């Protein structure tokens, strides 16, 4: 069987969703992943395939059809590849998992806005917003599965969607000192989050990798853009993140140079 190709940014949460799904299905080898360096101008051949859009991941089927949007690609791979169906097959249960998945956009945006925020005065308000979204997740899980760990009995589609985002939010612990409060009203979402983070199908990235690669996001520069005074993005593949020092935690103060970050 000919393989589909996924064009992706290795540490991107949207792409990790696909890797997790493939892992759960036992189909990791069914797709070839092609790395795109977003710190360089985009290959015109790829731009033509995507009809001008640059967001990744993008899947190309063996006969050249293009599918965009991680949630859509997840559905496609779940249905097109062999292996157990990861989404719930019961229509009502599937509707329930989709209601949870619909919450991922606002949740992701709130955490990214907080890490990228540069106005210290806006910090509390942004933190409150994120906490309120965690409370919403807690309520949803409590209602649908009060005594369980995952939304249903096992790590499934909703978990594949949220886990990569929970992992990126390690950057909030590091650069914002933000942790979800340990209060009874968040108990259910704490249980969920911790089980998601620990699941064996979701170990594609590490905390150290996320913290080091997302330093530029903490300075307000997203998507491979360069912060002022820098020549190399923290997303650069070389030198490898393992060889670089931990970036300074203080994001509102003076910023670190390429040299201090181990990028040159
Ligand atoms: N909805 C799409 C999906 O596939 O689910 C999102 C894909 C996407 O945003 N991909 C980004 C990309 O390819 C990388 S990940 N960018 C390169 C380009 O040229 O477009 C998320 C944010 C945010 C900032 C960054 C990101 C992020 O808010 O993780 O909020 C959700 C980008 C300020």
XYZ file of C-alpha atoms and ligand atoms in Angstrom:
297
model
C 0.000 0.000 0.000
C 1.279 3.460 -0.852
C 1.695 5.790 2.081
C 0.230 9.187 2.750
C 2.650 12.006 3.553
C 2.213 14.434 6.414
C 4.095 17.723 6.085
C 4.717 18.954 9.576
C 6.690 20.916 12.139
C 8.132 18.319 14.510
C 7.271 19.948 17.843
C 3.888 21.321 16.712
C 1.028 20.174 18.955
C -1.301 19.768 15.975
C 1.091 17.342 14.383
C 1.631 15.411 17.613
C -2.104 14.686 17.610
C -1.613 12.660 14.447
C 1.408 10.840 15.836
C -0.570 9.862 18.926
C -3.494 8.582 16.872
C -1.170 6.501 14.697
C 0.516 5.125 17.799
C -2.883 4.162 19.284
C -3.862 2.418 16.058
C -0.507 0.634 15.778
C -0.039 2.385 12.434
C 2.936 4.677 13.080
C 4.623 3.425 9.891
C 1.554 3.925 7.671
C 2.332 7.609 7.121
C 5.617 9.245 6.158
C 6.354 12.462 7.970
C 8.142 15.184 6.039
C 9.681 17.938 8.147
C 9.111 21.566 7.169
C 11.510 24.168 8.587
C 9.256 27.151 9.331
C 12.285 29.375 9.943
C 12.899 29.279 6.148
C 10.761 30.432 3.204
C 8.164 27.818 2.282
C 8.828 25.536 -0.696
C 6.682 26.823 -3.618
C 5.744 23.256 -4.587
C 4.180 22.744 -1.154
C 2.474 26.154 -1.308
C 0.906 25.156 -4.575
C -0.442 21.950 -3.041
C -1.961 23.873 -0.113
C -3.283 26.617 -2.388
C -1.296 29.299 -0.630
C -1.950 28.523 3.023
C 1.048 27.865 5.266
C -0.462 26.273 8.389
C 0.674 22.720 9.103
C 0.105 19.807 9.398
C -1.073 18.966 5.897
C -1.696 15.424 4.673
C -1.207 14.369 1.077
C -2.854 11.101 0.096
C -1.004 8.648 -2.188
C -2.919 10.049 -5.181
C -2.152 13.675 -4.355
C -5.285 14.808 -2.518
C -4.673 17.390 0.192
C -6.247 17.396 3.652
C -5.693 20.302 6.086
C -6.604 20.859 9.751
C -5.347 18.442 12.385
C -8.838 17.477 13.601
C -9.936 16.626 10.063
C -6.739 14.682 9.404
C -7.332 12.739 12.629
C -10.760 11.657 11.422
C -9.423 10.742 8.031
C -6.580 8.604 9.379
C -8.842 6.969 11.943
C -11.263 5.905 9.211
C -8.840 5.192 6.375
C -6.199 3.122 8.164
C -6.486 -0.403 9.513
C -6.474 -0.974 13.264
C -9.007 -0.257 15.984
C -11.228 2.796 15.579
C -9.978 5.428 18.041
C -13.094 7.574 18.032
C -16.076 6.186 19.952
C -18.230 4.091 17.633
C -21.440 4.661 19.590
C -23.062 7.796 18.057
C -23.979 9.374 21.402
C -20.542 8.740 22.874
C -18.949 10.150 19.745
C -21.101 13.267 20.103
C -19.909 13.610 23.701
C -16.239 13.352 22.754
C -16.800 15.881 19.974
C -18.395 18.325 22.420
C -15.199 18.147 24.464
C -13.004 18.478 21.373
C -14.859 21.640 20.347
C -13.392 23.246 23.452
C -9.792 22.797 22.279
C -9.641 25.983 20.184
C -10.386 28.461 22.967
C -8.278 26.468 25.412
C -5.238 26.371 23.116
C -5.595 30.042 22.233
C -5.792 31.076 25.910
C -2.536 29.295 26.796
C -0.684 30.539 23.730
C -1.885 34.092 24.306
C -0.615 33.899 27.878
C 2.829 32.612 26.943
C 3.132 35.192 24.157
C 1.797 38.104 26.197
C 4.333 40.879 26.761
C 2.284 43.205 28.972
C 2.780 42.206 32.557
C -0.394 44.077 33.518
C -2.525 41.833 31.294
C -1.175 38.704 32.913
C -3.748 38.206 35.690
C -6.680 38.617 33.393
C -5.236 36.124 30.914
C -4.465 33.663 33.682
C -8.052 33.922 34.949
C -9.334 33.161 31.485
C -7.254 30.019 31.208
C -8.286 28.880 34.689
C -11.943 29.389 33.731
C -11.435 27.155 30.695
C -9.849 24.471 32.881
C -12.930 24.741 35.104
C -15.102 24.120 32.055
C -13.133 20.980 31.202
C -13.419 19.830 34.799
C -17.162 20.287 34.770
C -17.530 18.430 31.486
C -15.487 15.435 32.655
C -17.201 15.370 36.032
C -20.596 15.317 34.367
C -19.842 12.614 31.820
C -17.468 10.403 33.806
C -17.270 11.529 37.437
C -15.218 8.648 38.820
C -13.135 7.758 35.782
C -9.752 8.912 34.567
C -10.275 9.585 30.869
C -13.466 10.860 29.224
C -14.468 7.233 28.642
C -12.728 4.095 29.845
C -9.526 4.640 27.882
C -7.286 7.237 26.230
C -9.227 8.098 23.048
C -9.809 10.791 20.452
C -10.419 13.661 22.861
C -7.230 12.730 24.722
C -5.255 12.652 21.449
C -6.502 16.195 20.782
C -5.783 17.711 24.210
C -2.610 15.935 25.345
C -0.250 17.794 22.973
C -1.715 21.075 24.213
C -1.244 20.079 27.874
C 2.371 19.318 26.975
C 2.939 22.702 25.289
C 1.548 24.336 28.403
C 4.743 23.244 30.177
C 5.920 26.558 28.756
C 3.435 28.294 31.064
C 4.890 26.598 34.150
C 8.375 27.662 33.110
C 7.911 31.169 31.704
C 4.824 32.283 33.616
C 5.068 30.231 36.807
C 1.517 29.161 35.972
C 0.114 25.953 37.360
C -3.507 24.988 37.617
C -4.428 25.481 41.296
C -4.750 22.346 43.408
C -8.326 22.927 44.487
C -11.256 20.544 44.696
C -12.993 22.251 41.786
C -10.121 21.177 39.498
C -9.637 17.643 40.839
C -11.278 15.940 37.897
C -9.308 17.799 35.243
C -6.049 17.270 37.199
C -6.664 13.513 37.099
C -7.362 13.678 33.365
C -4.395 15.886 32.537
C -1.925 13.763 34.502
C -3.127 10.515 32.924
C -2.929 12.129 29.470
C 0.629 13.347 30.056
C 1.751 9.924 31.274
C 0.194 7.843 28.485
C 2.663 5.717 26.539
C 1.230 6.645 23.140
C 1.885 10.341 23.764
C 5.607 10.550 24.553
C 6.776 12.208 21.314
C 8.044 15.374 23.015
C 9.610 16.183 26.369
C 9.221 19.095 28.754
C 12.819 20.188 28.165
C 12.253 20.223 24.403
C 9.072 22.283 24.687
C 10.620 24.805 27.087
C 13.735 25.310 24.960
C 12.040 25.450 21.569
C 9.265 27.796 22.667
C 11.527 30.462 24.180
C 10.736 32.811 21.274
C 7.002 32.366 21.894
C 7.601 33.581 25.449
C 9.040 36.743 23.903
C 5.946 37.182 21.756
C 7.416 35.798 18.532
C 5.335 32.904 17.229
C 5.608 30.490 14.319
C 9.376 30.704 13.817
C 9.469 34.533 13.766
C 12.591 36.187 15.185
C 12.556 38.316 18.340
C 14.373 41.633 18.113
C 18.156 41.434 18.084
C 18.282 37.732 17.254
C 19.458 35.944 14.133
C 18.398 32.383 14.965
C 15.016 31.079 16.002
C 14.677 28.943 19.134
C 12.911 26.504 16.753
C 16.142 25.963 14.772
C 17.048 22.269 14.376
C 20.776 22.976 14.952
C 22.294 22.967 17.512
C 20.056 20.236 18.907
C 17.959 21.404 21.881
C 19.658 18.870 24.149
C 22.969 20.685 23.669
C 21.532 24.095 24.505
C 21.261 25.556 28.011
C 17.859 26.118 29.640
C 16.636 29.620 28.641
C 16.075 32.274 31.324
C 12.644 31.968 32.941
C 12.175 35.708 33.201
C 10.275 36.693 30.043
C 9.347 40.256 30.991
C 12.936 41.353 31.671
C 16.004 41.560 29.413
C 16.097 38.791 26.809
C 18.796 36.251 26.012
C 21.048 36.449 22.938
C 21.580 33.732 20.312
C 24.854 32.950 22.070
C 23.338 32.710 25.570
C 20.663 30.375 24.161
C 23.299 28.117 22.614
C 21.997 28.836 19.113
C 25.388 29.874 17.666
N -6.105 24.635 13.112
C -4.865 24.167 12.556
C -4.759 22.666 12.816
O -4.144 21.953 12.017
O -5.342 22.198 13.806
C -3.701 24.922 13.176
C -2.387 24.655 12.513
C -1.332 25.691 12.899
O -1.616 26.735 13.464
N -0.076 25.390 12.594
C 1.004 26.337 12.828
C 1.738 26.589 11.535
O 1.843 25.738 10.698
C 2.055 25.789 13.734
S 1.547 25.558 15.346
N 2.319 27.757 11.402
C 3.190 28.069 10.305
C 2.496 28.921 9.318
O 3.196 29.337 8.387
O 1.282 29.155 9.430
C -1.252 28.477 18.120
C -1.890 29.613 18.574
C -1.248 30.826 18.572
C 0.040 30.899 18.093
C 0.681 29.746 17.629
C 0.039 28.546 17.626
C 0.697 27.317 17.190
O -1.976 31.894 19.079
O 0.873 26.399 17.951
O -3.154 29.636 19.072
C -3.906 28.518 18.940
C 1.133 27.143 15.827
C -1.386 33.134 19.157
